[in-house]
Amino acid sequence: MNEKIKWTFPLKGVTESYSTSGDFFLKTKCRVSKKHEFKINLPGNPYVDESETYSLELSGVPKEFEHVIPGKWIKFKDIKNTLTDPADYLIFEASFAPLKPFKMTTEMTINKSSGGRWKFRLFLEALLPDPDDKIEIISPINKTSSVSFKLTNIHK
């Protein structure tokens, strides 16, 4: 081997913290939009630089929901994405508007612009919707009747 050969690999260390106590919940009926503000305190962040920003993303979304979460059924908006002191809170607004009933758990990840990651569990639940309308069909016994009506999709 030639001793003059030198291999250099860039390494980047990112601290990751999993929350053991700070779980978040969002629950609504299908076809009903719910907005909720999440106030998030970051444990183990003793040194705060006011110029650093924090972003939120969802991870660990099950395959059957990847096409609608995040994006279509749940969206996050930064309300306050900087900290002024270690006891300060980040504020993100979630808009949750599911179209089908489901129940799932995913991870909400807060990323610091200079490195660092905090993970929190997020429980999402979409309940059965209220009925849109009621259709009654009445006919005398032993007599055939027919009724026609249109069903429309209000979301298309």
CSV table of C-alpha atoms in Angstrom, one decimal:
chain,number,residue,atom,x,y,z
A,1,MET,CA,0.0,0.0,0.0
A,2,ASN,CA,1.1,3.5,-0.7
A,3,GLU,CA,1.2,5.6,2.5
A,4,LYS,CA,0.7,8.8,0.5
A,5,ILE,CA,-2.9,8.0,-0.3
A,6,LYS,CA,-5.3,9.8,2.0
A,7,TRP,CA,-9.1,9.4,2.1
A,8,THR,CA,-11.2,12.3,3.5
A,9,PHE,CA,-14.8,11.8,4.3
A,10,PRO,CA,-17.0,14.7,5.5
A,11,LEU,CA,-18.9,13.9,8.6
A,12,LYS,CA,-21.9,15.7,10.0
A,13,GLY,CA,-23.2,14.9,13.4
A,14,VAL,CA,-26.9,15.7,14.2
A,15,THR,CA,-28.2,15.5,17.7
A,16,GLU,CA,-31.6,13.8,17.9
A,17,SER,CA,-34.0,14.0,20.8
A,18,TYR,CA,-37.1,11.8,21.2
A,19,SER,CA,-39.9,13.1,23.3
A,20,THR,CA,-41.2,10.8,26.1
A,21,SER,CA,-43.9,13.1,27.4
A,22,GLY,CA,-44.9,15.5,24.7
A,23,ASP,CA,-47.5,13.7,22.5
A,24,PHE,CA,-49.8,15.7,20.2
A,25,PHE,CA,-53.4,14.7,19.2
A,26,LEU,CA,-55.6,15.8,16.3
A,27,LYS,CA,-59.1,14.4,16.0
A,28,THR,CA,-62.0,15.5,13.8
A,29,LYS,CA,-64.9,14.1,11.7
A,30,CYS,CA,-64.3,13.5,8.0
A,31,ARG,CA,-65.1,16.4,5.7
A,32,VAL,CA,-64.8,18.8,8.6
A,33,SER,CA,-61.7,21.0,8.7
A,34,LYS,CA,-60.0,21.6,12.0
A,35,LYS,CA,-57.3,24.1,12.7
A,36,HIS,CA,-55.1,23.7,15.8
A,37,GLU,CA,-52.0,25.5,17.1
A,38,PHE,CA,-49.2,23.5,18.4
A,39,LYS,CA,-47.0,25.2,21.0
A,40,ILE,CA,-43.7,23.2,21.2
A,41,ASN,CA,-41.0,23.6,23.7
A,42,LEU,CA,-37.7,22.0,22.8
A,43,PRO,CA,-36.1,20.1,25.7
A,44,GLY,CA,-32.3,20.1,26.0
A,45,ASN,CA,-31.8,23.3,24.0
A,46,PRO,CA,-29.9,25.5,26.5
A,47,TYR,CA,-28.2,27.8,23.9
A,48,VAL,CA,-30.6,29.8,21.7
A,49,ASP,CA,-29.5,31.9,18.8
A,50,GLU,CA,-32.3,34.2,17.7
A,51,SER,CA,-31.2,34.0,14.0
A,52,GLU,CA,-31.7,30.2,13.8
A,53,THR,CA,-35.0,29.0,12.4
A,54,TYR,CA,-36.9,25.7,13.0
A,55,SER,CA,-39.0,23.7,10.6
A,56,LEU,CA,-41.6,21.0,11.0
A,57,GLU,CA,-42.0,17.9,8.9
A,58,LEU,CA,-43.9,14.6,9.3
A,59,SER,CA,-42.0,11.3,9.1
A,60,GLY,CA,-43.0,7.7,9.6
A,61,VAL,CA,-46.3,8.0,7.6
A,62,PRO,CA,-47.7,4.6,6.8
A,63,LYS,CA,-47.6,3.7,3.0
A,64,GLU,CA,-51.4,3.7,2.6
A,65,PHE,CA,-51.4,7.4,3.6
A,66,GLU,CA,-48.3,8.7,1.9
A,67,HIS,CA,-50.3,10.2,-1.0
A,68,VAL,CA,-52.5,12.3,1.3
A,69,ILE,CA,-50.5,12.9,4.5
A,70,PRO,CA,-48.8,15.4,4.5
A,71,GLY,CA,-50.2,17.7,1.9
A,72,LYS,CA,-53.8,17.1,1.1
A,73,TRP,CA,-55.3,16.1,4.5
A,74,ILE,CA,-52.9,17.9,6.9
A,75,LYS,CA,-50.9,21.0,6.3
A,76,PHE,CA,-48.6,22.9,8.7
A,77,LYS,CA,-47.9,26.6,8.7
A,78,ASP,CA,-45.1,28.4,10.6
A,79,ILE,CA,-46.5,30.9,13.1
A,80,LYS,CA,-43.4,31.4,15.2
A,81,ASN,CA,-40.3,29.5,14.0
A,82,THR,CA,-37.5,31.2,16.1
A,83,LEU,CA,-36.7,31.1,19.8
A,84,THR,CA,-35.6,34.0,22.0
A,85,ASP,CA,-34.7,32.0,25.1
A,86,PRO,CA,-34.6,28.3,26.1
A,87,ALA,CA,-38.1,28.5,27.8
A,88,ASP,CA,-39.7,30.0,24.6
A,89,TYR,CA,-42.1,28.1,22.4
A,90,LEU,CA,-42.3,27.4,18.7
A,91,ILE,CA,-45.8,27.7,17.3
A,92,PHE,CA,-47.1,25.8,14.2
A,93,GLU,CA,-50.7,25.8,13.0
A,94,ALA,CA,-52.1,22.5,11.7
A,95,SER,CA,-55.0,22.4,9.3
A,96,PHE,CA,-56.5,18.9,9.4
A,97,ALA,CA,-59.2,18.1,6.8
A,98,PRO,CA,-59.5,14.3,6.2
A,99,LEU,CA,-62.0,12.8,3.7
A,100,LYS,CA,-61.9,9.2,4.9
A,101,PRO,CA,-62.1,7.7,8.4
A,102,PHE,CA,-58.7,6.5,9.8
A,103,LYS,CA,-56.6,6.3,12.9
A,104,MET,CA,-52.8,6.5,12.8
A,105,THR,CA,-49.6,7.5,14.7
A,106,THR,CA,-46.7,9.4,13.0
A,107,GLU,CA,-43.8,11.4,14.0
A,108,MET,CA,-43.6,15.2,14.0
A,109,THR,CA,-40.0,16.3,13.5
A,110,ILE,CA,-38.6,19.7,14.4
A,111,ASN,CA,-35.4,20.5,12.5
A,112,LYS,CA,-33.0,23.2,13.6
A,113,SER,CA,-31.3,25.1,10.7
A,114,SER,CA,-27.8,24.6,12.1
A,115,GLY,CA,-28.4,20.9,13.0
A,116,GLY,CA,-30.4,19.2,15.7
A,117,ARG,CA,-33.7,17.3,15.6
A,118,TRP,CA,-36.6,16.8,18.0
A,119,LYS,CA,-39.2,14.1,17.4
A,120,PHE,CA,-42.7,14.1,18.9
A,121,ARG,CA,-45.5,11.5,18.4
A,122,LEU,CA,-48.6,12.8,16.6
A,123,PHE,CA,-51.8,10.9,16.8
A,124,LEU,CA,-54.3,11.6,14.0
A,125,GLU,CA,-57.9,10.4,14.0
A,126,ALA,CA,-60.6,11.0,11.5
A,127,LEU,CA,-64.1,9.9,12.7
A,128,LEU,CA,-67.1,8.9,10.6
A,129,PRO,CA,-68.8,12.0,9.1
A,130,ASP,CA,-72.3,13.1,9.8
A,131,PRO,CA,-74.8,12.0,7.2
A,132,ASP,CA,-75.4,14.4,4.4
A,133,ASP,CA,-79.0,13.7,4.0
A,134,LYS,CA,-81.7,11.1,4.5
A,135,ILE,CA,-83.5,9.3,1.6
A,136,GLU,CA,-86.9,7.6,2.3
A,137,ILE,CA,-88.4,5.3,-0.3
A,138,ILE,CA,-92.0,4.3,0.3
A,139,SER,CA,-94.0,1.8,-1.7
A,140,PRO,CA,-97.2,-0.2,-1.2
A,141,ILE,CA,-96.8,-3.9,-0.5
A,142,ASN,CA,-96.6,-6.2,-3.6
A,143,LYS,CA,-96.3,-3.2,-5.9
A,144,THR,CA,-93.1,-2.4,-7.8
A,145,SER,CA,-91.9,1.2,-7.7
A,146,SER,CA,-88.8,3.0,-8.9
A,147,VAL,CA,-87.2,6.2,-7.7
A,148,SER,CA,-84.3,8.1,-9.3
A,149,PHE,CA,-82.0,10.6,-7.7
A,150,LYS,CA,-78.5,12.1,-8.2
A,151,LEU,CA,-75.6,11.7,-5.9
A,152,THR,CA,-73.0,14.4,-6.2
A,153,ASN,CA,-69.5,14.6,-4.8
A,154,ILE,CA,-69.1,18.0,-3.1
A,155,HIS,CA,-65.3,17.7,-3.1
A,156,LYS,CA,-64.8,17.6,-6.9
